[in-house]
Coordinates of N, CA, C and O in Angstrom, one line a residue:
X1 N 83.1 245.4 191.8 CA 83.7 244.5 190.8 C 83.0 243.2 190.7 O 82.8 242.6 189.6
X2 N 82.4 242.7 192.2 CA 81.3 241.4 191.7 C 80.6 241.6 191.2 O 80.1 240.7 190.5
X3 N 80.1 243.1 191.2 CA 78.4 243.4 190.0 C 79.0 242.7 188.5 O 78.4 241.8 188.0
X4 N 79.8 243.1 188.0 CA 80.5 242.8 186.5 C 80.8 241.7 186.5 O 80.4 241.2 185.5
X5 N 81.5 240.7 187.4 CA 81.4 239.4 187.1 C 80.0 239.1 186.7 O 79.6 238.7 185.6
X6 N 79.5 239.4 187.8 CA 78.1 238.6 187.8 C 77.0 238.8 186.6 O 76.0 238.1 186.5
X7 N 77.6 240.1 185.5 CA 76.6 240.4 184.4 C 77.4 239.5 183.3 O 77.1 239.2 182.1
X8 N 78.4 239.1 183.9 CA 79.3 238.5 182.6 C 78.4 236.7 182.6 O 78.0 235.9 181.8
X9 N 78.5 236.7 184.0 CA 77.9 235.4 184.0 C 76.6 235.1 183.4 O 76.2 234.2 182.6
X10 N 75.9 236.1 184.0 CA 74.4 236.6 183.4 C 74.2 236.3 181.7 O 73.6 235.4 181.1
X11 N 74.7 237.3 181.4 CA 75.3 237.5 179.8 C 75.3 235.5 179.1 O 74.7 235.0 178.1
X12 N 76.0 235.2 180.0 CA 76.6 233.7 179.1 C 75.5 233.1 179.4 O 74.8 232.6 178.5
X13 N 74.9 232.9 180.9 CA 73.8 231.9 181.6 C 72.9 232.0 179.9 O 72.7 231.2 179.1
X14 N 72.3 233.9 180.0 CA 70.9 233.7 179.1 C 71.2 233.4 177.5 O 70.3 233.1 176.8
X15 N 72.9 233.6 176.8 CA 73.0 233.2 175.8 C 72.5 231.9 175.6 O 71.8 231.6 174.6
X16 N 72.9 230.8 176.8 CA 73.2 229.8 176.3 C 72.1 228.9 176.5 O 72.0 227.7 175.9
X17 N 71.0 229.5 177.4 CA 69.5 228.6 177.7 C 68.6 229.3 176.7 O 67.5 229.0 176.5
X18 N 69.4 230.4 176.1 CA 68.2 231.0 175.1 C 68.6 230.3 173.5 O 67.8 230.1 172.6
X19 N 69.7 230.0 173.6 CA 69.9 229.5 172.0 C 69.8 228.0 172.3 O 69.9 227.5 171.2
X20 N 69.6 227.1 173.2 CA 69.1 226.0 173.2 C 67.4 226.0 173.2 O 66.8 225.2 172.4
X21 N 66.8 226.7 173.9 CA 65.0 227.0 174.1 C 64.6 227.7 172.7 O 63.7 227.3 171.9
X22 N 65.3 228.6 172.6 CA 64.6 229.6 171.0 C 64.9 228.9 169.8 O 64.1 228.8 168.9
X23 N 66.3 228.3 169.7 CA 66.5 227.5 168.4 C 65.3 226.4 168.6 O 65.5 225.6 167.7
X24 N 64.4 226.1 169.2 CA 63.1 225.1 169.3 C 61.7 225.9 168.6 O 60.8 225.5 167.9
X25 N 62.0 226.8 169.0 CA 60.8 227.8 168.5 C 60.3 227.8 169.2 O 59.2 227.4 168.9
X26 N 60.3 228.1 170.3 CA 59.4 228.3 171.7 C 60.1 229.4 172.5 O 61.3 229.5 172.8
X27 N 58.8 230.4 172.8 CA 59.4 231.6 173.9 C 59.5 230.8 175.2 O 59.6 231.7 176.0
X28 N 59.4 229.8 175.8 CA 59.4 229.5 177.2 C 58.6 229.7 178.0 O 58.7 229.0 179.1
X29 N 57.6 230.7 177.7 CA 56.7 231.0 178.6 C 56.7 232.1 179.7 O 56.0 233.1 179.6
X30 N 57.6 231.9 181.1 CA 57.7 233.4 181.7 C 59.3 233.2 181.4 O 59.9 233.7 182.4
X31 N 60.1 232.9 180.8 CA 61.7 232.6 180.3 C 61.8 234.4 179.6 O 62.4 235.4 179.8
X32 N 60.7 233.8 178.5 CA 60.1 235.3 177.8 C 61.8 235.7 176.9 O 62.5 236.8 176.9
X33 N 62.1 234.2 176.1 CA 63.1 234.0 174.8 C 62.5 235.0 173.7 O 61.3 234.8 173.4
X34 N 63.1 236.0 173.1 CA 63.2 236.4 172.1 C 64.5 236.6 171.1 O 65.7 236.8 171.5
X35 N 64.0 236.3 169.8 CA 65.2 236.6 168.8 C 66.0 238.0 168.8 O 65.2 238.7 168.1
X36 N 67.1 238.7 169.2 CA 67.8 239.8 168.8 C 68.5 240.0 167.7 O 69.2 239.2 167.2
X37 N 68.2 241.3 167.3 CA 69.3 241.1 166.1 C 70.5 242.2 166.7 O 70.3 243.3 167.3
X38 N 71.7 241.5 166.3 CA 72.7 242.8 166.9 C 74.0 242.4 165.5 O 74.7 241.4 165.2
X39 N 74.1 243.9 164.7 CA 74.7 244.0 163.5 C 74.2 242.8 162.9 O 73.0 242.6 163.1
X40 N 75.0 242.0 162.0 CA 74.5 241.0 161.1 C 74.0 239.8 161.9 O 73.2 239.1 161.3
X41 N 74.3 239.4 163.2 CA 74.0 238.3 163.8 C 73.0 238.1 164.6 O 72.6 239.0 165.4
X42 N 72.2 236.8 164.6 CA 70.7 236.8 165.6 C 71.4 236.3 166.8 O 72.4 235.5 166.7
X43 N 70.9 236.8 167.7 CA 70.9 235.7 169.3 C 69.9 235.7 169.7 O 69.0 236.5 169.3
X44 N 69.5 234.8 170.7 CA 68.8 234.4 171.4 C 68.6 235.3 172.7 O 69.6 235.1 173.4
X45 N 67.7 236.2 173.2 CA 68.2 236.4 174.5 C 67.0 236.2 175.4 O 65.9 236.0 174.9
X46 N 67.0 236.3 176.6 CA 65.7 236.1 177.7 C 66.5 237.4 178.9 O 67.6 237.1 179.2
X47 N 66.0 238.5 179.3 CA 65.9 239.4 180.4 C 65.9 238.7 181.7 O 66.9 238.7 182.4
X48 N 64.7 238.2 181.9 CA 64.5 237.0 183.1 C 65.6 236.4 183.5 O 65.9 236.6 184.7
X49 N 66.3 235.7 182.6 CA 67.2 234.9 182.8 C 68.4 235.8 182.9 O 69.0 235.2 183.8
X50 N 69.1 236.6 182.5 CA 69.7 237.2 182.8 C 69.6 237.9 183.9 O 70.5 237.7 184.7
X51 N 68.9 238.7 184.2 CA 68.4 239.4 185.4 C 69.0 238.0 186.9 O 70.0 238.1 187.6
X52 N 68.1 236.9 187.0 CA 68.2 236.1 187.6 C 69.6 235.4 187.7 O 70.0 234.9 188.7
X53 N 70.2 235.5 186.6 CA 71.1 234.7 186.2 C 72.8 235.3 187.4 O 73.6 234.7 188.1
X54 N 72.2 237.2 186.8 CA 73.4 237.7 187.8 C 73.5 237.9 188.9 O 74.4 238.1 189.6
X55 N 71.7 237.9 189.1 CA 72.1 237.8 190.7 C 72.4 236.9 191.7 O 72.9 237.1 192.8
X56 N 71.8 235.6 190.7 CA 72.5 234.9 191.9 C 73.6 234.8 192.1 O 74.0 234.4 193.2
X57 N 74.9 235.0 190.6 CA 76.0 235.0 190.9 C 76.5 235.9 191.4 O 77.6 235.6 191.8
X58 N 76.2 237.1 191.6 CA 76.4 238.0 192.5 C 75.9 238.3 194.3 O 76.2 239.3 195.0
X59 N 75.4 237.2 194.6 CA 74.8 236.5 195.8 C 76.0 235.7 196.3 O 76.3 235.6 197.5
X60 N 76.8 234.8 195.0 CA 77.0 234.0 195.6 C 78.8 234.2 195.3 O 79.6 233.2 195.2
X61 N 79.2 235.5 195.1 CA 80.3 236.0 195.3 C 80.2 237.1 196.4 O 81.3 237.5 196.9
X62 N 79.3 237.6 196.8 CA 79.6 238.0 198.2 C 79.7 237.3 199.2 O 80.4 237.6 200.1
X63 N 79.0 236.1 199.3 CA 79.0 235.0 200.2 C 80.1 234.5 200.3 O 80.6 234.3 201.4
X64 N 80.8 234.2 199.0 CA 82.8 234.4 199.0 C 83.4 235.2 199.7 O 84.5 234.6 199.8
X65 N 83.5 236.3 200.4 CA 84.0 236.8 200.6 C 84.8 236.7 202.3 O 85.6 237.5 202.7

């Protein structure tokens, strides 16, 4: 059940440093920001940051325990 928190967290972390970094026009460099298209709408997303994003919150809900 922490795995899914922690992708939810993930999820929001790289929405929200990718639509602040990508709306600049810049990939970040190893961030590695690209534009997605999903149905009619673009987002911003970065893998990296997501990846990183859930583990550490997933690190730091076992440490809750």
């Amino acid at each position: 059940m922490e795995m899914l928190k922690a992708f939810i967290f993930g999820a929001l972390m790289s929405a929200a440093i990718g639509l602040v970094i990508g709306s600049q026009g810049t990939s970040a460099g190893p961030l590695a920001i690209h534009m997605v298209a999903i149905a009619d709408a673009k987002v911003y997303w970065s893998w990296p940051v997501f990846l990183s994003g859930s583990g550490l919150a997933w690190g730091l809900m076992l440490l809750q325990r």
